Amino acid sequence: MIIATPVPILSDNYAWLLRDEESGCIAIVDPADPAPVAAAIDAAGGKLDMILLTHHHGDHVAGTDAIRARYGAPVVGAAADAHRLPKLDRAVKEGSEVDLGASTARVFETPGHTVGHISFYFPDGGVLLCGDTLFSLGCGLLLEGTPQQMYSSLNRFAALPGDTLVCCGHEYTESNARFALFADPENLDLHAYAEKVAALRAAGQPTVPSRLADELECNPFLRAPDVATLADLRARKDNFK
Ligand code: ZN
Ligand code: FE
């Protein structure tokens, strides 16, 4: 089974260190900043088996070549975006399976934030690496994709088991909570969750991974009943101060 640990990098990004318990194999997801990522890998034993990329933005992929050169680990990313990702050792698409030791990730194509965005889901351990598609209490900006694409991508996630751990690409939860409370002021679960988030941030702790069951209760974007509602929420949040 996979244990996922966030590695804070840049101003508010997370790379994710994945460890397959049975084999001890290690992967890193979105290693945009080589120094803190290498420190995390070295602290985990100094051996790296794989680099996983969710999408082509610099704040997710910038350190990829440096980390590959240092550890000799293969890079896995979306075939559809191979032209704008660092050189891929393995190009994957919807339905591809990626083995890390004794655990296997399924690849989901999850367009919306970018058209080539992919997510990795490890059923064993219930770990979802969703990059900038789903955030705790929010979702990614629609920089390339359509509301329909984001809606479909979020629905893929919503169908996963409730104890799935949402391992997203940014620590945006506290500001997302402000919009979520504005959009869904009567949601008592959300009020309670927002208090927990504020306490974690006040203590300097990450708010992720979050539990999918909590997102299903509290995240307005994941709760949107149709594409039009999602599009409206996204547009309102884009202008929310
Ligand atoms: Zn991004
Ligand atoms: Fe990002």
CSV table of C-alpha atoms and ligand atoms in Angstrom, one decimal:
chain,number,residue,atom,x,y,z
A,1,MET,CA,0.0,0.0,0.0
A,2,ILE,CA,1.0,3.6,-0.7
A,3,ILE,CA,1.9,6.2,1.9
A,4,ALA,CA,1.8,9.7,0.6
A,5,THR,CA,3.6,12.6,2.2
A,6,PRO,CA,3.4,16.2,1.1
A,7,VAL,CA,6.6,18.0,0.4
A,8,PRO,CA,6.1,21.8,0.6
A,9,ILE,CA,7.9,23.6,-2.3
A,10,LEU,CA,7.9,27.0,-3.9
A,11,SER,CA,5.4,29.4,-2.3
A,12,ASP,CA,2.3,27.2,-1.9
A,13,ASN,CA,2.9,24.0,-4.0
A,14,TYR,CA,3.2,20.4,-2.8
A,15,ALA,CA,5.3,17.7,-4.4
A,16,TRP,CA,4.2,14.3,-3.0
A,17,LEU,CA,6.6,11.6,-1.8
A,18,LEU,CA,5.0,8.2,-2.3
A,19,ARG,CA,6.3,5.1,-0.6
A,20,ASP,CA,5.1,1.6,-1.3
A,21,GLU,CA,5.2,0.0,2.1
A,22,GLU,CA,5.8,-3.6,0.9
A,23,SER,CA,8.7,-2.9,-1.4
A,24,GLY,CA,10.1,0.4,0.0
A,25,CYS,CA,9.9,1.8,-3.6
A,26,ILE,CA,9.7,5.6,-3.7
A,27,ALA,CA,8.2,7.9,-6.2
A,28,ILE,CA,7.9,11.7,-6.3
A,29,VAL,CA,5.0,13.6,-7.9
A,30,ASP,CA,5.5,17.0,-9.5
A,31,PRO,CA,9.1,17.8,-8.3
A,32,ALA,CA,9.2,21.4,-9.4
A,33,ASP,CA,11.9,22.5,-6.9
A,34,PRO,CA,14.9,20.2,-6.8
A,35,ALA,CA,16.4,21.2,-3.5
A,36,PRO,CA,13.6,20.4,-1.1
A,37,VAL,CA,12.5,17.5,-3.2
A,38,ALA,CA,16.0,15.9,-3.1
A,39,ALA,CA,16.1,16.5,0.7
A,40,ALA,CA,12.8,14.6,1.1
A,41,ILE,CA,14.0,11.8,-1.1
A,42,ASP,CA,17.3,11.6,0.8
A,43,ALA,CA,15.5,11.5,4.1
A,44,ALA,CA,13.5,8.6,2.8
A,45,GLY,CA,16.6,6.6,1.9
A,46,GLY,CA,18.1,8.4,-1.1
A,47,LYS,CA,16.7,6.0,-3.7
A,48,LEU,CA,14.1,7.1,-6.2
A,49,ASP,CA,12.2,4.7,-8.4
A,50,MET,CA,9.9,7.0,-10.4
A,51,ILE,CA,8.9,10.6,-11.2
A,52,LEU,CA,5.2,11.2,-11.9
A,53,LEU,CA,3.9,14.4,-13.5
A,54,THR,CA,0.3,15.6,-13.4
A,55,HIS,CA,0.5,18.5,-15.9
A,56,HIS,CA,3.0,20.7,-17.8
A,57,HIS,CA,3.0,23.9,-15.6
A,58,GLY,CA,6.4,25.0,-14.4
A,59,ASP,CA,5.3,25.0,-10.8
A,60,HIS,CA,4.8,21.2,-11.2
A,61,VAL,CA,7.6,20.1,-13.6
A,62,ALA,CA,10.4,22.6,-13.4
A,63,GLY,CA,12.8,20.4,-11.3
A,64,THR,CA,12.1,17.2,-13.2
A,65,ASP,CA,15.3,17.0,-15.3
A,66,ALA,CA,17.4,17.8,-12.2
A,67,ILE,CA,15.8,15.1,-10.1
A,68,ARG,CA,16.0,12.6,-13.0
A,69,ALA,CA,19.7,13.4,-13.5
A,70,ARG,CA,20.4,13.0,-9.7
A,71,TYR,CA,18.5,9.8,-9.1
A,72,GLY,CA,18.2,8.2,-12.5
A,73,ALA,CA,14.5,7.6,-12.1
A,74,PRO,CA,12.2,7.4,-15.1
A,75,VAL,CA,9.7,10.1,-15.7
A,76,VAL,CA,6.0,9.3,-16.3
A,77,GLY,CA,3.6,11.8,-17.8
A,78,ALA,CA,0.7,12.4,-20.2
A,79,ALA,CA,1.2,11.2,-23.7
A,80,ALA,CA,-1.2,14.0,-24.9
A,81,ASP,CA,1.2,16.6,-23.4
A,82,ALA,CA,4.5,14.9,-24.3
A,83,HIS,CA,5.3,17.9,-26.6
A,84,ARG,CA,5.3,20.4,-23.6
A,85,LEU,CA,6.4,18.2,-20.7
A,86,PRO,CA,10.0,17.4,-19.8
A,87,LYS,CA,11.2,14.4,-21.8
A,88,LEU,CA,9.0,11.4,-20.8
A,89,ASP,CA,10.5,7.9,-20.3
A,90,ARG,CA,6.9,6.6,-20.3
A,91,ALA,CA,3.9,8.3,-21.8
A,92,VAL,CA,0.6,7.3,-20.3
A,93,LYS,CA,-3.1,7.8,-21.0
A,94,GLU,CA,-6.5,7.0,-19.7
A,95,GLY,CA,-6.5,3.5,-18.3
A,96,SER,CA,-2.7,3.1,-18.2
A,97,GLU,CA,-1.4,1.3,-15.1
A,98,VAL,CA,1.8,2.4,-13.3
A,99,ASP,CA,3.5,0.1,-10.9
A,100,LEU,CA,5.3,1.3,-7.9
A,101,GLY,CA,6.7,-1.8,-6.1
A,102,ALA,CA,3.7,-3.9,-5.1
A,103,SER,CA,1.2,-1.1,-5.7
A,104,THR,CA,-0.4,0.0,-9.0
A,105,ALA,CA,-1.8,3.4,-10.0
A,106,ARG,CA,-4.5,3.9,-12.5
A,107,VAL,CA,-4.2,6.9,-14.8
A,108,PHE,CA,-7.2,9.1,-15.2
A,109,GLU,CA,-7.3,11.8,-17.9
A,110,THR,CA,-8.7,14.7,-15.9
A,111,PRO,CA,-8.9,17.8,-18.2
A,112,GLY,CA,-10.2,21.1,-17.1
A,113,HIS,CA,-7.2,23.1,-15.6
A,114,THR,CA,-5.2,22.0,-18.6
A,115,VAL,CA,-6.4,19.8,-21.5
A,116,GLY,CA,-3.6,17.2,-20.9
A,117,HIS,CA,-3.9,17.0,-17.1
A,118,ILE,CA,-3.8,13.5,-15.7
A,119,SER,CA,-4.3,12.1,-12.2
A,120,PHE,CA,-2.9,9.0,-10.6
A,121,TYR,CA,-5.0,6.8,-8.3
A,122,PHE,CA,-3.6,4.1,-6.1
A,123,PRO,CA,-6.6,2.0,-4.9
A,124,ASP,CA,-4.2,0.3,-2.4
A,125,GLY,CA,-3.8,3.0,0.2
A,126,GLY,CA,-6.6,5.1,-1.4
A,127,VAL,CA,-4.2,7.8,-2.7
A,128,LEU,CA,-5.3,10.2,-5.4
A,129,LEU,CA,-2.7,12.5,-6.9
A,130,CYS,CA,-4.9,15.1,-8.6
A,131,GLY,CA,-2.5,18.0,-9.3
A,132,ASP,CA,-4.4,21.2,-10.0
A,133,THR,CA,-7.7,19.5,-10.9
A,134,LEU,CA,-9.3,19.2,-7.5
A,135,PHE,CA,-8.1,21.2,-4.4
A,136,SER,CA,-9.3,20.9,-0.9
A,137,LEU,CA,-12.5,23.0,-0.9
A,138,GLY,CA,-11.8,24.2,-4.4
A,139,CYS,CA,-10.9,23.2,-8.0
A,140,GLY,CA,-8.3,24.4,-10.5
A,141,LEU,CA,-8.7,27.4,-12.7
A,142,LEU,CA,-10.1,26.6,-16.2
A,143,LEU,CA,-7.0,27.7,-18.0
A,144,GLU,CA,-7.5,25.5,-21.0
A,145,GLY,CA,-10.4,23.2,-20.5
A,146,THR,CA,-14.2,23.7,-20.5
A,147,PRO,CA,-16.6,23.6,-17.5
A,148,GLN,CA,-17.9,20.3,-19.0
A,149,GLN,CA,-14.4,18.8,-18.9
A,150,MET,CA,-13.9,19.9,-15.3
A,151,TYR,CA,-17.3,18.7,-14.3
A,152,SER,CA,-16.6,15.2,-15.7
A,153,SER,CA,-13.1,15.1,-14.1
A,154,LEU,CA,-14.5,16.1,-10.7
A,155,ASN,CA,-17.2,13.4,-11.1
A,156,ARG,CA,-14.6,10.8,-11.7
A,157,PHE,CA,-13.1,11.7,-8.3
A,158,ALA,CA,-16.5,11.9,-6.6
A,159,ALA,CA,-17.1,8.2,-7.4
A,160,LEU,CA,-14.0,7.0,-5.6
A,161,PRO,CA,-14.3,5.6,-2.0
A,162,GLY,CA,-14.9,8.2,0.7
A,163,ASP,CA,-11.7,7.4,2.5
A,164,THR,CA,-9.6,8.3,-0.5
A,165,LEU,CA,-6.9,10.8,0.3
A,166,VAL,CA,-6.9,13.8,-1.9
A,167,CYS,CA,-3.3,14.8,-2.6
A,168,CYS,CA,-3.5,18.0,-4.5
A,169,GLY,CA,-0.8,20.4,-5.9
A,170,HIS,CA,-1.3,23.5,-3.8
A,171,GLU,CA,-2.0,24.7,-0.2
A,172,TYR,CA,-5.0,26.8,-1.2
A,173,THR,CA,-7.4,25.4,1.4
A,174,GLU,CA,-7.7,28.4,3.7
A,175,SER,CA,-8.5,30.9,0.9
A,176,ASN,CA,-10.7,28.3,-0.8
A,177,ALA,CA,-12.6,28.0,2.5
A,178,ARG,CA,-13.5,31.7,2.3
A,179,PHE,CA,-15.1,31.4,-1.1
A,180,ALA,CA,-16.8,28.1,-0.1
A,181,LEU,CA,-18.3,29.7,2.9
A,182,PHE,CA,-19.5,32.6,0.8
A,183,ALA,CA,-21.0,30.2,-1.8
A,184,ASP,CA,-22.5,27.7,0.6
A,185,PRO,CA,-23.1,29.7,3.9
A,186,GLU,CA,-25.6,27.2,5.4
A,187,ASN,CA,-23.3,24.2,5.2
A,188,LEU,CA,-22.6,23.3,8.8
A,189,ASP,CA,-20.1,20.6,7.8
A,190,LEU,CA,-18.2,23.3,5.9
A,191,HIS,CA,-18.2,25.7,8.9
A,192,ALA,CA,-16.7,23.0,11.1
A,193,TYR,CA,-14.2,22.0,8.4
A,194,ALA,CA,-13.1,25.6,7.8
A,195,GLU,CA,-12.3,25.9,11.5
A,196,LYS,CA,-10.2,22.8,11.4
A,197,VAL,CA,-8.3,24.2,8.4
A,198,ALA,CA,-7.7,27.6,10.1
A,199,ALA,CA,-6.3,25.8,13.2
A,200,LEU,CA,-4.0,23.6,11.0
A,201,ARG,CA,-2.7,26.7,9.2
A,202,ALA,CA,-2.2,28.7,12.4
A,203,ALA,CA,-0.1,25.8,13.6
A,204,GLY,CA,1.9,25.8,10.3
A,205,GLN,CA,0.6,22.4,9.3
A,206,PRO,CA,-0.5,21.3,5.8
A,207,THR,CA,-4.3,20.8,5.3
A,208,VAL,CA,-3.7,18.0,2.9
A,209,PRO,CA,-4.2,15.2,2.1
A,210,SER,CA,-7.9,15.7,2.8
A,211,ARG,CA,-10.4,12.9,2.8
A,212,LEU,CA,-12.7,12.7,-0.2
A,213,ALA,CA,-15.7,12.2,2.1
A,214,ASP,CA,-15.0,15.6,3.6
A,215,GLU,CA,-14.7,17.2,0.2
A,216,LEU,CA,-18.0,15.6,-0.8
A,217,GLU,CA,-19.6,17.3,2.2
A,218,CYS,CA,-17.8,20.7,2.0
A,219,ASN,CA,-16.3,21.4,-1.4
A,220,PRO,CA,-18.8,23.4,-3.5
A,221,PHE,CA,-17.2,22.5,-6.8
A,222,LEU,CA,-17.4,18.8,-6.1
A,223,ARG,CA,-21.0,19.3,-4.9
A,224,ALA,CA,-22.1,21.2,-8.0
A,225,PRO,CA,-25.1,19.2,-9.4
A,226,ASP,CA,-24.6,20.1,-13.0
A,227,VAL,CA,-22.2,21.8,-15.4
A,228,ALA,CA,-23.9,25.2,-15.4
A,229,THR,CA,-23.6,25.4,-11.6
A,230,LEU,CA,-20.0,24.5,-11.7
A,231,ALA,CA,-19.3,27.0,-14.5
A,232,ASP,CA,-21.1,29.7,-12.4
A,233,LEU,CA,-19.2,28.8,-9.2
A,234,ARG,CA,-15.9,28.9,-11.1
A,235,ALA,CA,-16.7,32.3,-12.7
A,236,ARG,CA,-17.7,33.7,-9.3
A,237,LYS,CA,-14.6,32.5,-7.6
A,238,ASP,CA,-12.4,33.9,-10.4
A,239,ASN,CA,-13.7,37.3,-9.4
A,240,PHE,CA,-13.9,36.7,-5.6
A,241,LYS,CA,-11.7,38.9,-3.5
B,1,ZN,ZN,-1.2,24.2,-12.8
B,2,FE,FE,-0.1,24.6,-10.0
